[in-house]
Coordinates of C-alpha atoms and ligand atoms in Angstrom, one line a residue:
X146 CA -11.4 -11.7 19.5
X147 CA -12.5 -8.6 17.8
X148 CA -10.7 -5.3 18.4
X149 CA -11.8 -1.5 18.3
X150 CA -9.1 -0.1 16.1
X151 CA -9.4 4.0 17.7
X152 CA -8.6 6.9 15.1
X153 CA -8.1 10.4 15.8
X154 CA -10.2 12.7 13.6
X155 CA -9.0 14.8 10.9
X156 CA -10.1 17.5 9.7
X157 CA -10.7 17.5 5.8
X158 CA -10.0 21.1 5.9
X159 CA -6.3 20.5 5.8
X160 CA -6.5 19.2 2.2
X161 CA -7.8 22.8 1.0
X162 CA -4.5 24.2 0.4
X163 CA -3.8 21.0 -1.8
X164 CA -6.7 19.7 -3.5
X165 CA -8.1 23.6 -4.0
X166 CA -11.3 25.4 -2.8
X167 CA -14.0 23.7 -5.0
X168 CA -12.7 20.2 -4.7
X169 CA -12.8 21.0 -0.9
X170 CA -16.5 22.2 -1.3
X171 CA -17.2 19.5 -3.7
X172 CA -16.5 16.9 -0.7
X173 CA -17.7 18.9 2.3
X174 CA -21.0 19.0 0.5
X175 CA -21.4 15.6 -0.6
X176 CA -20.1 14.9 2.7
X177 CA -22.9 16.7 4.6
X178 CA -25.4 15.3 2.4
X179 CA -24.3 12.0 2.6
X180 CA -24.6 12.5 6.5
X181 CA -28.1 12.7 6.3
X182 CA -28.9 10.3 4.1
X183 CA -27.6 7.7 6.4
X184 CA -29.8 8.6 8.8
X185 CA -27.6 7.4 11.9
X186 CA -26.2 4.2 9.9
X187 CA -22.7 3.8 11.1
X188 CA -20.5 2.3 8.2
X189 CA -18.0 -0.3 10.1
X190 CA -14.9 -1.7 8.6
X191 CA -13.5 -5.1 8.9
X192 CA -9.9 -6.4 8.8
X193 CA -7.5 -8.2 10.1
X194 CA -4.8 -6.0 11.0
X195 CA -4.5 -2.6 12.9
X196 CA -1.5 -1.7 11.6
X197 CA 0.9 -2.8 9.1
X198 CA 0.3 -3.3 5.2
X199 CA -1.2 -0.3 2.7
X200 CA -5.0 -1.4 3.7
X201 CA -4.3 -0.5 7.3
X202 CA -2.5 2.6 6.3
X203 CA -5.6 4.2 4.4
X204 CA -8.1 3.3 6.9
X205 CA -6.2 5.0 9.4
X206 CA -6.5 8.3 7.1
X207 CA -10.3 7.5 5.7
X208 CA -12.0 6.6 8.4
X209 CA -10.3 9.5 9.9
X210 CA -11.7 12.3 7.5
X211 CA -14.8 10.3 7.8
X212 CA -15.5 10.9 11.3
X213 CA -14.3 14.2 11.6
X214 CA -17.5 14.8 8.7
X215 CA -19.7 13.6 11.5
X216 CA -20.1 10.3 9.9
X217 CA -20.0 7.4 12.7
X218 CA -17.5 5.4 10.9
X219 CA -15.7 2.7 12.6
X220 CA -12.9 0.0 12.3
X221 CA -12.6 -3.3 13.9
X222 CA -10.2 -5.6 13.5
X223 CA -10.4 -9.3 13.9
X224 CA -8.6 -12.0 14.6
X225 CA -7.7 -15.5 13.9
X226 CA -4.8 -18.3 14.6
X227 CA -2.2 -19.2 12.7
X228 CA -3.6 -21.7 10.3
X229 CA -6.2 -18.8 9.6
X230 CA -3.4 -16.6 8.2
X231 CA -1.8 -19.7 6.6
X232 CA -4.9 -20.4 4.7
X233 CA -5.6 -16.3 3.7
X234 CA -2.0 -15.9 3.0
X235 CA -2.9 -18.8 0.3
X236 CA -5.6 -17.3 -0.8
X237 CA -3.9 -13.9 -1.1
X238 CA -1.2 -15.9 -3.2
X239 CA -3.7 -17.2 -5.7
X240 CA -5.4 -14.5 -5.9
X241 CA -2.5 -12.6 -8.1
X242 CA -2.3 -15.9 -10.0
X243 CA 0.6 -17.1 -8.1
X244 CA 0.6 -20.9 -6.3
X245 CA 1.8 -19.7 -2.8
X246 CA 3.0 -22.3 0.1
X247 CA 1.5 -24.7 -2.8
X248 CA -1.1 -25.3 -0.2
X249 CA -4.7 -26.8 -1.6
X250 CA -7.6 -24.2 -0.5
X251 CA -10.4 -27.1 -0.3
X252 CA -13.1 -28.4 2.6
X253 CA -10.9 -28.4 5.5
X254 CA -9.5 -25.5 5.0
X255 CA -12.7 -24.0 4.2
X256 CA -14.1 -25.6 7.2
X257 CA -11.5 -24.4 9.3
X258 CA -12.2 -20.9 7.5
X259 CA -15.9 -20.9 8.4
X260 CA -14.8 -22.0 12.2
X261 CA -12.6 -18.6 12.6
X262 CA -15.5 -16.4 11.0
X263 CA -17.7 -18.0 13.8
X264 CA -15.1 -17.2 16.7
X265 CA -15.3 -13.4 15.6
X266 CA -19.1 -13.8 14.8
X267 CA -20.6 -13.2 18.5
X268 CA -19.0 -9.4 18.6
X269 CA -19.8 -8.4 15.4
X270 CA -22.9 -9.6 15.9
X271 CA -23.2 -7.2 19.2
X272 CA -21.7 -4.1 17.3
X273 CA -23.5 -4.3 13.9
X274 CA -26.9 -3.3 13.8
X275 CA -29.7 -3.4 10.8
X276 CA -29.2 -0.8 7.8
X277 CA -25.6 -0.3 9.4
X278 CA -23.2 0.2 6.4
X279 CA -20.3 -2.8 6.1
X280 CA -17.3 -3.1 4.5
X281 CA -15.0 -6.0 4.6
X282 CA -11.6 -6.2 3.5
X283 CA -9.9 -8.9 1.8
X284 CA -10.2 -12.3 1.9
X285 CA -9.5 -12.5 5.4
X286 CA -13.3 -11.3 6.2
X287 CA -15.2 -12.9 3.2
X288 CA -16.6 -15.2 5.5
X289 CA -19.0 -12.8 6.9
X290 CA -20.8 -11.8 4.0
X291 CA -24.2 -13.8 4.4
X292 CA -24.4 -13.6 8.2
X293 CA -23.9 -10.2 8.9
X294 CA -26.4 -9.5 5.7
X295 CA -28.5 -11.9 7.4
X296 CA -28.4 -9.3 10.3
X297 CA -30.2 -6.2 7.7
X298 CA -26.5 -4.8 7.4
X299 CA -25.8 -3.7 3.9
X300 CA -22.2 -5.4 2.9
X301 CA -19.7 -4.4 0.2
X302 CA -17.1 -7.1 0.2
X303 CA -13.9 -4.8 -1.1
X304 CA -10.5 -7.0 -2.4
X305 CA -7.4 -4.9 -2.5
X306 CA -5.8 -7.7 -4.7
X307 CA -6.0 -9.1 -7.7
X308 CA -4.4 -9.8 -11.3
X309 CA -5.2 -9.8 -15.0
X310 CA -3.8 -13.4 -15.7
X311 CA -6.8 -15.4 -15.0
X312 CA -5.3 -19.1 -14.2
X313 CA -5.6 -22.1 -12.1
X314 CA -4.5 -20.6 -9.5
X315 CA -6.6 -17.4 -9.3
X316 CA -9.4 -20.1 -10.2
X317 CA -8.6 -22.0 -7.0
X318 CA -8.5 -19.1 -4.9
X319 CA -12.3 -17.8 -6.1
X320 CA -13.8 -21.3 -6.1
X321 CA -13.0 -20.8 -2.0
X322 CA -14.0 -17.3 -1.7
X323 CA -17.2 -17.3 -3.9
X324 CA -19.9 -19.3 -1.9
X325 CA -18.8 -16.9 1.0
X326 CA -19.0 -13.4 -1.1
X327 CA -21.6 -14.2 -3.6
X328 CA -24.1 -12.7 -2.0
X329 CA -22.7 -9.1 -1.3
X330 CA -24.8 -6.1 -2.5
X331 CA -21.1 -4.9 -3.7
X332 CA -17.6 -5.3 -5.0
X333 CA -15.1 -3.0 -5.0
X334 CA -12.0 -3.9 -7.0
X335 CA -8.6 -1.8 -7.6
X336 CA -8.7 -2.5 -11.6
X337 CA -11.6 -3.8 -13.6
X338 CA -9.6 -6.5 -15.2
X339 CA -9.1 -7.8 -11.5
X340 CA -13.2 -9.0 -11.3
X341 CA -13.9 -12.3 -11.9
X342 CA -16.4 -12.8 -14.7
X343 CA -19.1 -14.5 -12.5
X344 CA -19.7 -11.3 -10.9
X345 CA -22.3 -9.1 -12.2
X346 CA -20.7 -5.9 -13.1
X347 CA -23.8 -3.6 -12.1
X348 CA -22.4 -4.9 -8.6
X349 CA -19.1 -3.7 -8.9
X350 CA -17.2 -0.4 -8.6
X351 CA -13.8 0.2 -9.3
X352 CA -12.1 2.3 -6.5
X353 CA -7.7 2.4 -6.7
X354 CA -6.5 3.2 -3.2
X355 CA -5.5 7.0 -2.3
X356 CA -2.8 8.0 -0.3
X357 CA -3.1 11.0 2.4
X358 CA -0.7 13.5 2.3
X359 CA -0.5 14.0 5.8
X360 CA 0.4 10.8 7.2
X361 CA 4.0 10.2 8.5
X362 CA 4.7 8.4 4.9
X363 CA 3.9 11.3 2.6
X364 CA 3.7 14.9 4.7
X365 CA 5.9 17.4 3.6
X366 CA 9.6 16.7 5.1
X367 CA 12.0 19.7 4.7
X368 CA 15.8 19.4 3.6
X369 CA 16.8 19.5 7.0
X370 CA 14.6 16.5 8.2
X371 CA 15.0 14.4 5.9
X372 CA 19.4 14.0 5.7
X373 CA 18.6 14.2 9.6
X374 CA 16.3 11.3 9.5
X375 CA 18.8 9.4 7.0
X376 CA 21.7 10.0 8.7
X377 CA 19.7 8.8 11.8
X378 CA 19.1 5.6 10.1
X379 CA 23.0 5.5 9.2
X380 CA 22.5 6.1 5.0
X381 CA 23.8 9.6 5.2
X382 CA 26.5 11.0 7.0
X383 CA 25.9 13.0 9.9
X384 CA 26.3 17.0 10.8
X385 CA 28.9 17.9 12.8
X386 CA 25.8 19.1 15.5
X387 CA 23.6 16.0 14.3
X388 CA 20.2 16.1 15.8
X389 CA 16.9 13.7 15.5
X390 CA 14.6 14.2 12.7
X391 CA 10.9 15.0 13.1
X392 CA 7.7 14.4 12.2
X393 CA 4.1 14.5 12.4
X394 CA 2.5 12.1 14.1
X395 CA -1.1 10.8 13.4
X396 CA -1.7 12.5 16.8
X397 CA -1.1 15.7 15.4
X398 CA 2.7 16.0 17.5
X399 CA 6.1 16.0 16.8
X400 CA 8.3 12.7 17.1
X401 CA 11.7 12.0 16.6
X402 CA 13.4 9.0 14.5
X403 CA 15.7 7.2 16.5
X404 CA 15.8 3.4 15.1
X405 CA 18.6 2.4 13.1
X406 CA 18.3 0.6 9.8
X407 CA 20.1 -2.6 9.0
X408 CA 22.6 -1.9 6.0
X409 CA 24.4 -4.2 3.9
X410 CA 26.7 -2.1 2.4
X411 CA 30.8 -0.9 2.0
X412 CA 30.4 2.8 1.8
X413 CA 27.4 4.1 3.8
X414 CA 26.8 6.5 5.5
X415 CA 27.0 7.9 2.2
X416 CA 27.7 11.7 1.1
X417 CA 24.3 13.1 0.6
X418 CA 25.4 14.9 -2.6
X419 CA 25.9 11.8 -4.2
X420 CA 22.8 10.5 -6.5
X421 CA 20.8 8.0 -5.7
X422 CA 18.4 5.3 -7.4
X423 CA 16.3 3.8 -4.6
X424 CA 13.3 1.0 -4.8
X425 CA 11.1 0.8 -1.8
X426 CA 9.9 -2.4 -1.1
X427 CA 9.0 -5.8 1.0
X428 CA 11.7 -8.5 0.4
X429 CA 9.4 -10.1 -1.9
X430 CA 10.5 -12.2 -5.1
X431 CA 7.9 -10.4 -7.0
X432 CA 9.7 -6.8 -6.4
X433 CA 12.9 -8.2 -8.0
X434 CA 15.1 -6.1 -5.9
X435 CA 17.9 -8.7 -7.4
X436 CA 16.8 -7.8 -10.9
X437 CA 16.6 -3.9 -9.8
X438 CA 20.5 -4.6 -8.4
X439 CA 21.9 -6.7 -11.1
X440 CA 20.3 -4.0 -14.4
X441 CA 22.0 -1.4 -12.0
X442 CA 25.7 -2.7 -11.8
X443 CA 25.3 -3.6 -15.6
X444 CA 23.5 -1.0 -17.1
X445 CA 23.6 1.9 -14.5
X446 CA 27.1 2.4 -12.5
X447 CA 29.1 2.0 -15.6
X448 CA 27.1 5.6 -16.9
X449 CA 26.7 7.2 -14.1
X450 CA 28.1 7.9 -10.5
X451 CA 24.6 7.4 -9.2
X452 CA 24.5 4.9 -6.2
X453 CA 21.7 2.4 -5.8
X454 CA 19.5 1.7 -2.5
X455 CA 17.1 -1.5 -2.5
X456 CA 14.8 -0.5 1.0
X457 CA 13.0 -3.1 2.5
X458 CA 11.4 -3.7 5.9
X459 CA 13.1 -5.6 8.3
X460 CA 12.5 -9.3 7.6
X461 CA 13.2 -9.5 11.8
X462 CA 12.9 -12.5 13.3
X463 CA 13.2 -15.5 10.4
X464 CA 9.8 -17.7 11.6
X465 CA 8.1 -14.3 11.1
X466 CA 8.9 -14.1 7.6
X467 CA 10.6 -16.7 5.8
X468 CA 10.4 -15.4 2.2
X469 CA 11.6 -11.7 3.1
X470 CA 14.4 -13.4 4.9
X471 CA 15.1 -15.9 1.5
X472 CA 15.3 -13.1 -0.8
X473 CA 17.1 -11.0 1.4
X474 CA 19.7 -13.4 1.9
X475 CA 19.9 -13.9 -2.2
X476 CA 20.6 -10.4 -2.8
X477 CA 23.2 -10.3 -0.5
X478 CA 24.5 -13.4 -2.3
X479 CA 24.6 -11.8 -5.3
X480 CA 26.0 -8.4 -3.9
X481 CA 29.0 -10.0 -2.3
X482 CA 29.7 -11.2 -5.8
X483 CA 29.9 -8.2 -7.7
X484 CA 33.1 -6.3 -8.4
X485 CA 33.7 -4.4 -5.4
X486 CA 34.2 -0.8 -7.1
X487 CA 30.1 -1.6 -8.0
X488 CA 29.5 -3.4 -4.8
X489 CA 30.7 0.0 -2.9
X490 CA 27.8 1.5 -4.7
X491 CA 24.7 -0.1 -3.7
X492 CA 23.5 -0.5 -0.6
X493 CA 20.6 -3.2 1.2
X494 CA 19.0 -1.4 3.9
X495 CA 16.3 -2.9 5.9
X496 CA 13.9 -0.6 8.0
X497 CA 13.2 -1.2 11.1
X498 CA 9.2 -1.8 12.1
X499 CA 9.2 -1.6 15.6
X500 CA 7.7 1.9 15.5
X501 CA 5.5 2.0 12.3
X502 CA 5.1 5.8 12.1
X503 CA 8.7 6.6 12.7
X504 CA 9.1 3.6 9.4
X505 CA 7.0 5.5 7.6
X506 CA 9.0 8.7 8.2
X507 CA 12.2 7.0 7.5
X508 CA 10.6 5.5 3.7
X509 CA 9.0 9.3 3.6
X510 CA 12.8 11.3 3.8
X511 CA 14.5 8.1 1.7
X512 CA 11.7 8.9 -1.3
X513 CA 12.0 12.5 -1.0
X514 CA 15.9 12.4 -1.1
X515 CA 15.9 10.0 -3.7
X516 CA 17.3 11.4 -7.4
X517 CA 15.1 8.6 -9.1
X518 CA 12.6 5.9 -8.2
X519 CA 12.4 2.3 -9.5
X520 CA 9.7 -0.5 -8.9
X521 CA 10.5 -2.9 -10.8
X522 CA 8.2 -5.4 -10.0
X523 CA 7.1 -8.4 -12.2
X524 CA 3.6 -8.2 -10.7
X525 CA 1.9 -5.7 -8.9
X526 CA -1.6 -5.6 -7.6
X527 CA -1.6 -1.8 -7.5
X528 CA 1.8 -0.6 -6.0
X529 CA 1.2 2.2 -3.6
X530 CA 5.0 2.9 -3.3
X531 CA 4.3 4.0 -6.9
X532 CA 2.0 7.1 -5.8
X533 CA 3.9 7.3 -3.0
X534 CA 7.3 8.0 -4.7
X535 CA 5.4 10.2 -7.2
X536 CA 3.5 12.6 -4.8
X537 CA 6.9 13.0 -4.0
X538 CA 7.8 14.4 -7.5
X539 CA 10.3 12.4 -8.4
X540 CA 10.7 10.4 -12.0
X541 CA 10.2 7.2 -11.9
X542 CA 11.0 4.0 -13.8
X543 CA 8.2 1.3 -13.4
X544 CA 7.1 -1.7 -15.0
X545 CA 3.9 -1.4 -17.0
X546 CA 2.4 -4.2 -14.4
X547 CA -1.1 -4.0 -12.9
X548 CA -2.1 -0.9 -10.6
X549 CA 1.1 1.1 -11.8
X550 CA -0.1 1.4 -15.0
X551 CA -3.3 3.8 -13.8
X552 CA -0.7 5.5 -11.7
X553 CA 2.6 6.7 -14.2
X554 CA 0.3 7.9 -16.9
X555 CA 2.3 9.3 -20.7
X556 CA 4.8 12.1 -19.6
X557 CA 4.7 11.1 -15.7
X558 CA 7.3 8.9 -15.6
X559 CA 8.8 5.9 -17.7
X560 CA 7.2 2.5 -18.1
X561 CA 9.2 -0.4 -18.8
X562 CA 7.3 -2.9 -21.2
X563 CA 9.3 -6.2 -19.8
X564 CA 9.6 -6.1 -16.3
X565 CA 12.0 -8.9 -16.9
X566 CA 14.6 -6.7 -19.8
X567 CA 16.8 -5.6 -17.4
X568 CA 18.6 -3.9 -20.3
X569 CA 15.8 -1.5 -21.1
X570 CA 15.2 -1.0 -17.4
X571 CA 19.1 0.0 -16.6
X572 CA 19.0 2.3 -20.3
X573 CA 15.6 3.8 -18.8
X574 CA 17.6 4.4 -15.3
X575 CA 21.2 6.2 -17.0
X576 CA 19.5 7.8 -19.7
X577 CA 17.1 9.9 -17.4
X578 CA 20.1 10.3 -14.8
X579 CA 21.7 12.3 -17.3
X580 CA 18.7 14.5 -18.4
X581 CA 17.6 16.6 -14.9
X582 CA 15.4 18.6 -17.2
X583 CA 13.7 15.7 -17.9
X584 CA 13.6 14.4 -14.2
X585 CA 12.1 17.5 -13.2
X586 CA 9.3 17.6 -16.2
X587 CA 8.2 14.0 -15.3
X588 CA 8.6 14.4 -11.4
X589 CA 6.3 17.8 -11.7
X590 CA 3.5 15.7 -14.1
X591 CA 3.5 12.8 -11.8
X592 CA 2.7 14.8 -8.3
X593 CA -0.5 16.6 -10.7
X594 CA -1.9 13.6 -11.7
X595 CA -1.2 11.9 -8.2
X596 CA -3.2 14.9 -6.8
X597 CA -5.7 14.6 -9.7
X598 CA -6.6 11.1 -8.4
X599 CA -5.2 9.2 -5.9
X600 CA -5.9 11.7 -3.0
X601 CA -8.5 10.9 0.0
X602 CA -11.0 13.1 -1.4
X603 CA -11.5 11.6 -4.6
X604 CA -11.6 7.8 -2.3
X605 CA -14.4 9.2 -0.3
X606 CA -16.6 10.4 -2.8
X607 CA -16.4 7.2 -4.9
X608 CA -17.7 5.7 -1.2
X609 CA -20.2 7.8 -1.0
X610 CA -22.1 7.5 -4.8
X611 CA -21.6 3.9 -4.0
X612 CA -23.1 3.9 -0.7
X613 CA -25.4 5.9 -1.6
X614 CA -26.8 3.9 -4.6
X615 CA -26.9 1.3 -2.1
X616 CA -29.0 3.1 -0.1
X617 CA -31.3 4.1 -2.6
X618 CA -34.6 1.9 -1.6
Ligands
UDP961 N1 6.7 0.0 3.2 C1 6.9 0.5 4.5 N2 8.1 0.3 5.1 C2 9.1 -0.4 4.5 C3 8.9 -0.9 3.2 C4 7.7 -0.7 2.6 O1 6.0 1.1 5.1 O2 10.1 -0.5 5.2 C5 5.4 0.3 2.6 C6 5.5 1.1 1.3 O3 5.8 2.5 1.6 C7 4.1 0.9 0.8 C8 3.8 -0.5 1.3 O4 4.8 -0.9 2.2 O5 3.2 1.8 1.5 C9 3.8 -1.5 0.1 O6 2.7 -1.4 -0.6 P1 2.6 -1.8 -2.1 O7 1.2 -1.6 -2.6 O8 3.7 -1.1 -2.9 O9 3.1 -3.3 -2.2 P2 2.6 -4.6 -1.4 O10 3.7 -4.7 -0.3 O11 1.3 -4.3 -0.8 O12 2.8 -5.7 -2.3

């Protein structure tokens, strides 16, 4: 039921040339510090998925650097059927204020809740000992607040969602979750207007996520790589002596991309001079790729010859993933019916996920041969495509929505007010396509402040002064 979730170690050392000399020190010293204060307390973390989704992505890298530091951190991963996932999916809904599959969240589900936490229970119980360290992720592990405290284990209950519109919905969702969570010795929240007021905020530390600039989705991709990697996919056109791209693994070793991307589209593979808007997202209502599409043919192709490509992951098999495959099929709707000369310049490519690193490479060489980057989203809990697509140095248009506010900061990018104005957001787009002085100021101001904050280093040591505070007796 529960699974061991292996990570290779990684050595903090490669963030030197980055993140500088004292910031490296800075971190290696708390680092070493922290190492004894623990005392052989292992810190554990507790999910439900080993791969997929931005939570799994930054345990990979932070438990990763943790370990390498000597620290015994582990991941484990747990599982749960498919009325489980029904009923957190729900919860996950409510929790950014939103009704989901409309779904009530009240004793049977609860019950059925409590009945998945006890399946897992037995081999948590085995692994965890007294003053270990535990932090549980989402509302998927909530349940295991009060026993695993009951064991002597010191829990921080972390929620990687959330919104600032309090409503009957986010109500519903944390009258479920808060007999299970109440008693946590901590919270950790993306945004401080994400807490629910019933929690004391002496408990509660804001950490944003952090991306790693080594993982397949942000390393540094050269020219080369990255039209090799597109034309791969079958966005760009090929060399005449068209080989693989590569990239680093997590293991530390070269792999090729080989999958092929699903395009919609009547002009790809594209010249790779040609400019392009891109938004990276799931086909998810909430991104309004349709909105990103529709301000683009109105507001964008008229005043530019810039092309426009929504990316999505594949929405694969339809059971899997009905709502990726709904809106999908809607933008292609409203694609066919466009005028063709606009139609011929936007493109609905859908990445394949069969190989998650080589999908990360592929979204890695789309951002970095992107001219400009949208997310246009009407909601956001923090957007990591956001830092992702800035580290990258690239401008970016962005509605002012939840997390992406903290990340495009004045003179890093543009914020659009109304993600719903799709005139200001297709004025935003043309006017910065036709100003690459501009482009390059806000792409060079939004890779410093992405480095400023939302690298691993800065992560860990907000862990450790909470951890340690925790520890204090
Ligand atoms: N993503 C991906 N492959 C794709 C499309 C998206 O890995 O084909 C990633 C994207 O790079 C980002 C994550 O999915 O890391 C989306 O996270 P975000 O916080 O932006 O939004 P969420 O999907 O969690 O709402």
């Amino acid at each position: 039921m529960v699974m061991d979730v292996e990570v290779p170690n990684l050595p903090l050392e490669r963030l030197g040339p980055l993140i500088g000399n004292d910031r490296l020190a800075s971190i290696q010293i708390r680092g070493r510090a922290f190492k004894e204060n623990l005392h052989g307390r292992r810190i554990w973390n507790v999910n439900s998925t080993a791969a997929g989704g931005g939570v799994a992505e930054m345990l990979r890298s932070l438990v990763g650097y943790t370990r390498q530091a000597g620290i015994d951190a582990r991941w484990v991963v747990i599982s749960g059927d498919p009325e489980f996932f029904r009923i957190t999916k729900r919860l996950h809904n409510q929790l950014h204020g939103l009704p989901g599959d409309g779904g009530p969240l009240a004793a049977a589900e609860s019950a059925h809740y409590v009945s998945v936490m006890e399946q897992n229970l037995p081999e948590l119980r085995e692994r965890i000992r007294p003053g270990d360290v535990v932090l549980l992720h989402d509302p998927q592990t909530a349940g295991f607040v009060e026993t695993l405290k009951g064991l002597g284990a010191i829990i921080i209950w972390r929620c990687h969602i959330g919104t600032n519109q309090h409503n009957e919905w986010t109500e519903s969702a944390w009258n479920f979750l808060r007999p299970f969570i109440s008693t946590a010795d901590a919270f950790i929240f993306s945004r401080r207007d994400y807490v629910p007021e019933w929690i004391d905020p002496s408990h509660v530390s804001i950490i944003p996520p952090s991306i790693d600039p080594f993982s397949p989705k942000n390393q540094e991709i050269d020219d080369v790589n990255v039209q090799r990697i597109l034309a791969t996919i079958g966005l760009l056109a090929p060399e005449s002596d068209q080989e693989p791209g590569v990239f680093t693994g997590y293991d530390g070793l070269g792999h090729h991309v080989r999958d092929v991307a699903e395009i919609i589209s009547d002009a790809t593979p594209l010249d790779p001079a040609i400019p392009l808007v891109v938004q990276v997202s799931r086909w998810d209502g909430l991104k309004d790729m349709e909105g990103v599409m529709v301000g683009f043919a109105e507001g964008v192709a008229p005043r530019s010859d810039a092309h426009l490509a929504l990316i999505g992951a594949s929405v694969g098999d339809v059971s899997d993933d009905p709502e990726g495959a709904e809106v999908l099929a809607r933008c292609t709707d409203t694609w066919e019916h466009l005028p063709s000369e606009i139609r011929a310049r936007i493109h609905l490519v859908s990445l394949p996920m069969d190989d998650l690193d080589q999908n990360a490479a592929m979204v890695n060489a789309i951002q970095r041969h992107a001219t400009l980057i949208v997310q246009k989203s009407l909601v956001e809990g923090f957007g990591i495509t956001v830092a992702e697509g800035l580290w990258k140095s690239k401008p970016m248009v962005a509605s002012s929505v939840g997390g992406i506010q903290d990340q495009i900061v004045d003179g890093a990018g543009v914020l659009l007010n109304d993600p719903y104005d799709l005139v200001a957001y297709g004025d935003a787009v043309a006017s910065l396509l036709l100003d690459p002085n501009e482009m390059k100021r806000l792409g060079q101001n939004a890779h410093e402040h992405i480095l400023a904050t939302f690298i691993g280093d800065t992560h860990l040591l907000r862990y450790v002064d909470l951890i340690e505070s925790l520890l204090q007796p």
